[in-house]
Coordinates of C-alpha atoms and ligand atoms in Angstrom, one line a residue:
X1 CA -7.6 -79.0 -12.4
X2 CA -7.0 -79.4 -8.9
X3 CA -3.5 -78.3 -9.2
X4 CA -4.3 -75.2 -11.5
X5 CA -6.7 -74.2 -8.5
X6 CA -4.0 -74.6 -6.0
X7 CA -2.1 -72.1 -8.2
X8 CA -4.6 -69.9 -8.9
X9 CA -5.5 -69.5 -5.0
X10 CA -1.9 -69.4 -3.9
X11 CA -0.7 -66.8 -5.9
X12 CA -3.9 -64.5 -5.6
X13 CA -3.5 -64.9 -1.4
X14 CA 0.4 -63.8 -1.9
X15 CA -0.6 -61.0 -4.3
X16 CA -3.3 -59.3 -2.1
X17 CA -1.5 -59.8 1.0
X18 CA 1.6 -57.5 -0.9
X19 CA -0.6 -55.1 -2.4
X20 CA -0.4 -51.4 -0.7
X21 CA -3.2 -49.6 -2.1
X22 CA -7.1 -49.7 -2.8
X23 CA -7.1 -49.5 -6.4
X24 CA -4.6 -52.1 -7.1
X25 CA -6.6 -54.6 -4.8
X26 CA -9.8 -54.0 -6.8
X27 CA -7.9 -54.5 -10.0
X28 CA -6.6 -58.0 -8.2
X29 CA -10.4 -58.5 -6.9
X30 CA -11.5 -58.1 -10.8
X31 CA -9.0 -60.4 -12.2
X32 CA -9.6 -63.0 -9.6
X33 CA -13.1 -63.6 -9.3
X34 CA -14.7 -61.2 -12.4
X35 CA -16.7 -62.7 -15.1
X36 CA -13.3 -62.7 -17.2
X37 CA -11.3 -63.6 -13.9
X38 CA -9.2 -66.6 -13.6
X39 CA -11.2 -68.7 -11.1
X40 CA -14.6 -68.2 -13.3
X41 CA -12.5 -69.5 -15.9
X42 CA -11.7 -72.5 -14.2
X43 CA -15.7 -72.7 -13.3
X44 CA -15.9 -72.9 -16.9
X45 CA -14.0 -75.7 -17.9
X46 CA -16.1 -77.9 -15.3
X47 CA -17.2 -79.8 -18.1
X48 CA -14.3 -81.2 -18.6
X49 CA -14.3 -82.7 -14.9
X50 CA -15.8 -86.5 -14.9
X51 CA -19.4 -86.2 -13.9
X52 CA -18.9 -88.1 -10.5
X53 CA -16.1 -85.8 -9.5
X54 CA -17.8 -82.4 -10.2
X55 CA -19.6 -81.6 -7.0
X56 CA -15.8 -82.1 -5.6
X57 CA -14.4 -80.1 -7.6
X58 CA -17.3 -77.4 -7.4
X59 CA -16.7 -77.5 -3.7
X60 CA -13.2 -76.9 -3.7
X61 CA -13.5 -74.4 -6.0
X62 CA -16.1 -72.2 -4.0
X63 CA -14.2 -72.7 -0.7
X64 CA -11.0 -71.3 -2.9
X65 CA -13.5 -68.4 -3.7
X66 CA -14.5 -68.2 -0.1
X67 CA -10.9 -68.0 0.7
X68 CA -9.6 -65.1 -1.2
X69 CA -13.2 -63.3 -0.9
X70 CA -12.0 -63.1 3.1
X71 CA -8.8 -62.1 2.7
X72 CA -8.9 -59.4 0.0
X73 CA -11.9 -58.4 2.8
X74 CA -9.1 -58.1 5.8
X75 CA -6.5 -56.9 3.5
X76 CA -8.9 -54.0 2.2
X77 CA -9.2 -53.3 5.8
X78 CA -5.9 -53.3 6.7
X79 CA -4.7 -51.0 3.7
X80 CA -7.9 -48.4 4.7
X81 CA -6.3 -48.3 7.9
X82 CA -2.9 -47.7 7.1
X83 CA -4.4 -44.7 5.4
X84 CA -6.1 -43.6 8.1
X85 CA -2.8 -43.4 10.3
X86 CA -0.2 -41.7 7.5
X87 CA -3.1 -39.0 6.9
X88 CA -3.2 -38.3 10.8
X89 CA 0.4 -38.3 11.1
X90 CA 0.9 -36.3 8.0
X91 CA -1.7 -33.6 10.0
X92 CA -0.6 -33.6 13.3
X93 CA -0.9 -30.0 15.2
X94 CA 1.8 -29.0 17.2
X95 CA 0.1 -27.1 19.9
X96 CA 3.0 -26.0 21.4
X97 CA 4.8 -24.5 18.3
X98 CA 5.1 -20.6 18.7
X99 CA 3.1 -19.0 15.9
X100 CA 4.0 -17.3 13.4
X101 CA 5.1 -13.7 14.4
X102 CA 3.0 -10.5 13.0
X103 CA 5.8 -7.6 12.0
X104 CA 4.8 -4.5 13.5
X105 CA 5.1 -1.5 11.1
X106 CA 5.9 1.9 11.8
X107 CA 5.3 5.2 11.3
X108 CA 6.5 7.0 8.4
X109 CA 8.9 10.0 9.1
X110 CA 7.0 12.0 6.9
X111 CA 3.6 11.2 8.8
X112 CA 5.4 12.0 11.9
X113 CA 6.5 15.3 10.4
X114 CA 2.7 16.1 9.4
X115 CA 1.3 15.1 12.5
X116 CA 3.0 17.1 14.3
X117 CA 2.6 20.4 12.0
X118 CA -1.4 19.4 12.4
X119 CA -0.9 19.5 16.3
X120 CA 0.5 23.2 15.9
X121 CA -2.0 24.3 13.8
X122 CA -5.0 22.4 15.2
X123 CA -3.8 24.2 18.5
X124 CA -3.7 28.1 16.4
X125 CA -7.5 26.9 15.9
X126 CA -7.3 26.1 12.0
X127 CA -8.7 23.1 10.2
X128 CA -7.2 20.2 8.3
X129 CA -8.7 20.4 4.4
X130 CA -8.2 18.1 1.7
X131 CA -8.2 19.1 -2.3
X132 CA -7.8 16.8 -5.3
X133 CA -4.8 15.7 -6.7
X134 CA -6.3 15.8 -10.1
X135 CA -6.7 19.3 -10.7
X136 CA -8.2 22.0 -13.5
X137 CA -5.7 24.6 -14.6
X138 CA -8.1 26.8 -13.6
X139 CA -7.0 25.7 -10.0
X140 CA -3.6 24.9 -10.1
X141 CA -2.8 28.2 -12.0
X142 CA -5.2 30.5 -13.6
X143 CA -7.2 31.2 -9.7
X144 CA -3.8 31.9 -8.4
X145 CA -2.8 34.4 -10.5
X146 CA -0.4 32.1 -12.8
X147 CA -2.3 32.9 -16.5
X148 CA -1.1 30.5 -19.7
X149 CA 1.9 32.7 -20.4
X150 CA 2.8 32.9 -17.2
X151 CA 6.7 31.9 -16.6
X152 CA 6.1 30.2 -13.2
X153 CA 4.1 27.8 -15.4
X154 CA 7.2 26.6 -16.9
X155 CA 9.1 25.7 -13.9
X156 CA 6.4 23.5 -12.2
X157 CA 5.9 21.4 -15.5
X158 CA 3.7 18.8 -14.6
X159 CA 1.4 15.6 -15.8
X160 CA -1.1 16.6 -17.7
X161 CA -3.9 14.3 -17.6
X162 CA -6.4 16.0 -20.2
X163 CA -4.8 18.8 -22.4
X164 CA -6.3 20.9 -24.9
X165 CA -8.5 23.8 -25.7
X166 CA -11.9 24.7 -26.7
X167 CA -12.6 26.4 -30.3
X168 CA -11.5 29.9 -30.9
X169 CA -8.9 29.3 -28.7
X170 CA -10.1 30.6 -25.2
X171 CA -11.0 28.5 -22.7
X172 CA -8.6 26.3 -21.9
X173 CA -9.7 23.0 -20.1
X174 CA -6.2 21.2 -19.1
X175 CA -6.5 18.7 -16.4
X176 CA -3.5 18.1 -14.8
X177 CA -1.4 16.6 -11.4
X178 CA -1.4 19.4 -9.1
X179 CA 1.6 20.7 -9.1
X180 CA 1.3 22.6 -5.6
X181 CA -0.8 22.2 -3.0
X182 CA -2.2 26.1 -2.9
X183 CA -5.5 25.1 -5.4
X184 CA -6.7 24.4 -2.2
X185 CA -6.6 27.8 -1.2
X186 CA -9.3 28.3 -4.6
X187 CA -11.4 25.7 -3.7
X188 CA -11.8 26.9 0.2
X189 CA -12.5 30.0 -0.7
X190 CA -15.5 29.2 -3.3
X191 CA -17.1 27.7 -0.8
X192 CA -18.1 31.1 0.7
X193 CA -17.6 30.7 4.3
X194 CA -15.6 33.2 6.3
X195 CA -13.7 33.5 7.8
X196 CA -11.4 31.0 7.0
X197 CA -8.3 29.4 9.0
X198 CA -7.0 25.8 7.4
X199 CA -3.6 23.8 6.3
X200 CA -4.1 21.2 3.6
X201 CA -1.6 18.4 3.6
X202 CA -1.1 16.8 0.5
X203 CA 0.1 14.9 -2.6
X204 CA 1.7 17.3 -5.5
X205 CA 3.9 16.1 -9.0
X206 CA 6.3 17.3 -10.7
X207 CA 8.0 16.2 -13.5
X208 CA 11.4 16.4 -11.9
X209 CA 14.1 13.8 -12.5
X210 CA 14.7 11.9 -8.8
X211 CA 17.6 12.8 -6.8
X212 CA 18.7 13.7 -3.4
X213 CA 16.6 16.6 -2.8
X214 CA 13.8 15.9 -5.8
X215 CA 11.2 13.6 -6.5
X216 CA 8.1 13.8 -9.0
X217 CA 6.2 13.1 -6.3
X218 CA 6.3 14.8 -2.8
X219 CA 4.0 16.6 -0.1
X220 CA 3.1 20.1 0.6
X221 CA 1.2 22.0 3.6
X222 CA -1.0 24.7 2.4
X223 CA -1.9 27.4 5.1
X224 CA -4.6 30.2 4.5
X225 CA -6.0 32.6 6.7
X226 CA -9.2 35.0 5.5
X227 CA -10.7 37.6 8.0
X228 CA -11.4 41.2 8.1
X229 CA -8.1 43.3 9.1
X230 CA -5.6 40.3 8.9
X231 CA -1.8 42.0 8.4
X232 CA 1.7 40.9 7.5
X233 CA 2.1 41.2 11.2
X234 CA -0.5 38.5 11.7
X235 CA 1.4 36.3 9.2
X236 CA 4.9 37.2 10.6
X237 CA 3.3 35.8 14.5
X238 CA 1.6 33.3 13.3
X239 CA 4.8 31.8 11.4
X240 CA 7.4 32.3 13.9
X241 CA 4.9 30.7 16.5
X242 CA 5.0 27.9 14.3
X243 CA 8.9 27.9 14.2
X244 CA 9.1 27.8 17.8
X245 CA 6.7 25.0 17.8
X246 CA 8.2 22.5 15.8
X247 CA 12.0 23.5 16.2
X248 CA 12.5 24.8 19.6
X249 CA 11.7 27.8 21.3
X250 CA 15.0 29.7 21.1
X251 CA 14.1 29.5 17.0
X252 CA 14.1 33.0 15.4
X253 CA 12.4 33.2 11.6
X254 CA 13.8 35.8 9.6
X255 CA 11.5 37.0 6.5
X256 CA 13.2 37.5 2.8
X257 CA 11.7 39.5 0.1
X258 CA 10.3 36.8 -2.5
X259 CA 7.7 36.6 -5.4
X260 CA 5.0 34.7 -5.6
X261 CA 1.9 35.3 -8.1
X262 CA -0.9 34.4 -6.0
X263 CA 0.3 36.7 -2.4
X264 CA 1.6 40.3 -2.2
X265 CA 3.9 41.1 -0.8
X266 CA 5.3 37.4 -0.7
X267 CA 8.3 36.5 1.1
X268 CA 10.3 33.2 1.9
X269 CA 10.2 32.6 5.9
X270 CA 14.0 30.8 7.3
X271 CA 14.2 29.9 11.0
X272 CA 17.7 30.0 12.5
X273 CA 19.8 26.7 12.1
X274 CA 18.8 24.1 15.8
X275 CA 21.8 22.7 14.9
X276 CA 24.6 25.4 15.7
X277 CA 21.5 27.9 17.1
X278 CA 22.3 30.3 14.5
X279 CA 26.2 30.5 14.5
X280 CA 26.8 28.3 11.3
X281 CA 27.9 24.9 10.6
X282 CA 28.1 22.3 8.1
X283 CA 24.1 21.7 8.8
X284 CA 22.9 25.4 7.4
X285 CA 26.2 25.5 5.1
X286 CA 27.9 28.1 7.3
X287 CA 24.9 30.9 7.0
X288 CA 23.2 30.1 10.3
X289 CA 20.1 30.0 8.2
X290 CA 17.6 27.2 6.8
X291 CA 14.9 28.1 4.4
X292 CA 11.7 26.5 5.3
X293 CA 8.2 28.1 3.7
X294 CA 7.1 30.4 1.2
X295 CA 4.5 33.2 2.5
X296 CA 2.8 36.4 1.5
X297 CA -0.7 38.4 1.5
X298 CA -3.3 36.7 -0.4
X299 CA -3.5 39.3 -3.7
X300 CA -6.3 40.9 -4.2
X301 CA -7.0 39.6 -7.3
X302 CA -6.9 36.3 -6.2
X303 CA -9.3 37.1 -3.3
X304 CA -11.6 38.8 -6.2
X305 CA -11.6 35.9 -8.7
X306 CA -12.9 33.6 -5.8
X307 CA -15.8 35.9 -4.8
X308 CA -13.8 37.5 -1.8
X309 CA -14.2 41.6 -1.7
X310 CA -10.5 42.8 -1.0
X311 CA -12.0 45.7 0.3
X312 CA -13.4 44.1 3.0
X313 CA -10.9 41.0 3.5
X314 CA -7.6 40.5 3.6
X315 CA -5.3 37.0 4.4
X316 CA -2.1 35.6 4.4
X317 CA -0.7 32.2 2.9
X318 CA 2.0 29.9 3.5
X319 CA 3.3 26.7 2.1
X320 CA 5.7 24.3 2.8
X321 CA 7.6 21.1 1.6
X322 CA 6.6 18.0 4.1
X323 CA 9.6 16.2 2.9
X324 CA 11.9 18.9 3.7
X325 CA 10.9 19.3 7.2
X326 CA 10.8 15.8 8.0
X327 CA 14.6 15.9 6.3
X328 CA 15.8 18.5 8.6
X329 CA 14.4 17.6 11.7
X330 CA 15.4 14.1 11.5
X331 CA 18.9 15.0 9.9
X332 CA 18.4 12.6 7.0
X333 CA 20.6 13.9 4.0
X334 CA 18.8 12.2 1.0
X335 CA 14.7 12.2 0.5
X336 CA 15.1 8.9 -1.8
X337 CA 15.3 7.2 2.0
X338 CA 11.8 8.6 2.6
X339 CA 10.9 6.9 -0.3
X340 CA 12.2 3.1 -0.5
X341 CA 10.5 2.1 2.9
X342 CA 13.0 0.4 4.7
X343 CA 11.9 -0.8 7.9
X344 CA 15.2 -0.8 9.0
X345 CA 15.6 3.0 8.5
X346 CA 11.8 4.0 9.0
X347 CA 12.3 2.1 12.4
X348 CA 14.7 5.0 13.5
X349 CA 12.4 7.6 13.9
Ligands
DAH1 N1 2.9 26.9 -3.8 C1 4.2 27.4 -3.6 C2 5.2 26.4 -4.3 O1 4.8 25.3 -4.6 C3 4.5 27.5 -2.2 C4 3.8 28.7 -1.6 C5 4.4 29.9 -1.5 C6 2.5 28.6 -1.1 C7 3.8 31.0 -1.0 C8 1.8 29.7 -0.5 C9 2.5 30.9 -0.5 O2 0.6 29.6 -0.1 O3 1.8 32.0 0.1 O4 6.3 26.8 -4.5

């Protein structure tokens, strides 16, 4: 008995003193001294101790308990602390790390580009307008002159979000992408307040298969001036003001017949190449020449359908591609750049 409890203590004190965690010292601390533990066992066979020798034995026994009670005790401190001091180490704060570094974005060329058209205009004392992308037909085409049968409807093929039309046939109800930014010209003009003097930057689709100089999604700038005894002559100052503006002030414009449904007469508006000034060179293909807007006199019909009286009224129009004007004046030769936001190329400008 005596040397079973010699045992029993020895290898429990070796055991707990090699133990490395809290769990597996409980488990030790159950199969030690729990009611199924080893030492209780031994308590149990006590009867077969000699009667005289008991109290002894008892004794020896309970200082054995005594004894492993302390130490799994100092070892469950010891293991708690060792805890402690991985979990601090594993958290330490360098203070004196830099921290992390925040990139710094930039500025879009084509933002650039608008920004600086709004500066011009803002200046001629218009106003900066918004429309909606999602757009009736009514807007997009059938206000600006471009009825269903209408060819120009064809070429500016678009996304049509609702499609259909109402019994009998007339009516139709399409809603669509705007294909053009000059629905904006509709919506200003409903509103009833004249005279009127605005751009409208914004979003247009087309279905249009991407390449160098297309996308299905671009920008225009919409322009529209409404006021008693406006003139081509108002348009044609106006315009090459602009040019001057935002390419220089040794820029001519020179004014090609065009067609447009919504103006009349329409014309598209080129300024003379900043590159060679006009002489020609790879830049304007040898003409001298860039095309940059289409313009014209608001038609009358158009100023009608919105609740304008032509008779009274007259304006002119413009519009223009963002993209293309941030293409040319940063001499960038493919628009899917503008596109793939690159900070190492968006950095450039
Ligand atoms: N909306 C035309 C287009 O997408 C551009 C345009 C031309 C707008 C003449 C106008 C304008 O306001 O007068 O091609």
């Amino acid at each position: 008995m005596k040397s079973r409890l010699e045992q029993i203590r020895e290898r429990a004190l070796s055991q707990i003193k090699d133990c490395d965690t809290a769990e597996k010292l409980n488990e030790l601390r159950v199969c030690i001294l729990g009611k199924k533990g080893e030492l209780t066992d031994l308590l149990k066979s006590m009867r077969d101790v000699a009667p005289e020798d008991r109290p002894k034995v008892g004794q020896m026994v309970n200082e054995a308990r005594a004894e492993i009670e302390r130490v799994l005790e100092e070892n469950k401190a010891r293991i708690e602390k060792a805890v402690r001091e991985a979990r601090l180490k594993a958290e330490v704060i360098d203070v004196t790390l830099p921290s992390g570094k925040t990139e710094m974005g930039h500025r879009h060329p084509n933002t650039i580009a608008l920004e600086e058209v709004e500066r011009i205009f803002i200046g001629m004392g218009y106003e900066v307008v918004e429309g909606p992308e999602v757009e009736k037909d009514y807007y997009n085409f059938e206000a600006l002159n471009i009825p269903a049968d209408h060819p120009a409807k064809d070429e500016q093929d678009t996304f049509y979000v609702v499609s259909g039309s109402s019994e009998g046939g007339n009516g139709v109800y399409d809603i669509l992408l705007r294909t053009q930014t000059s629905g904006v010209q509709v919506h200003e003009m409903e509103k009833g307040r004249l005279p009127i003097r605005m751009i409208a930057p914004g979003r247009v689709f087309r279905s249009d298969e991407v390449d160098a100089t297309h996308s299905p999604c671009f920008h225009q700038i919409e322009g529209l001036v409404i006021d008693r005894r406006i003139t081509f002559a108002d348009l044609k100052g106006t315009l090459a003001e602009f040019a001057r503006a935002l390419f220089g002030e040794e820029t001519k414009v020179k004014f090609r017949p065009h067609h447009f449904p919504f103006t009349e007469p329409s014309a598209e508006m080129d300024v003379t190449c900043f590159k060679c000034g006009g002489k020609g060179c790879r830049f304007c293909k040898g003409s001298g020449w860039i095309e940059i807007l289409g313009c014209g006199m608001v038609h009358p019909h158009v100023l009608e359908m919105s609740g304008i009286d032509p008779e009274e009224y007259t304006g002119f129009a413009f519009g223009m591609g963002l993209e293309r004007i941030a293409l040319l004046k940063y001499e960038i030769d493919d628009m899917r750049l503008l596109y793939e936001n690159d900070i190492r190329f968006l950095k450039q400008f």
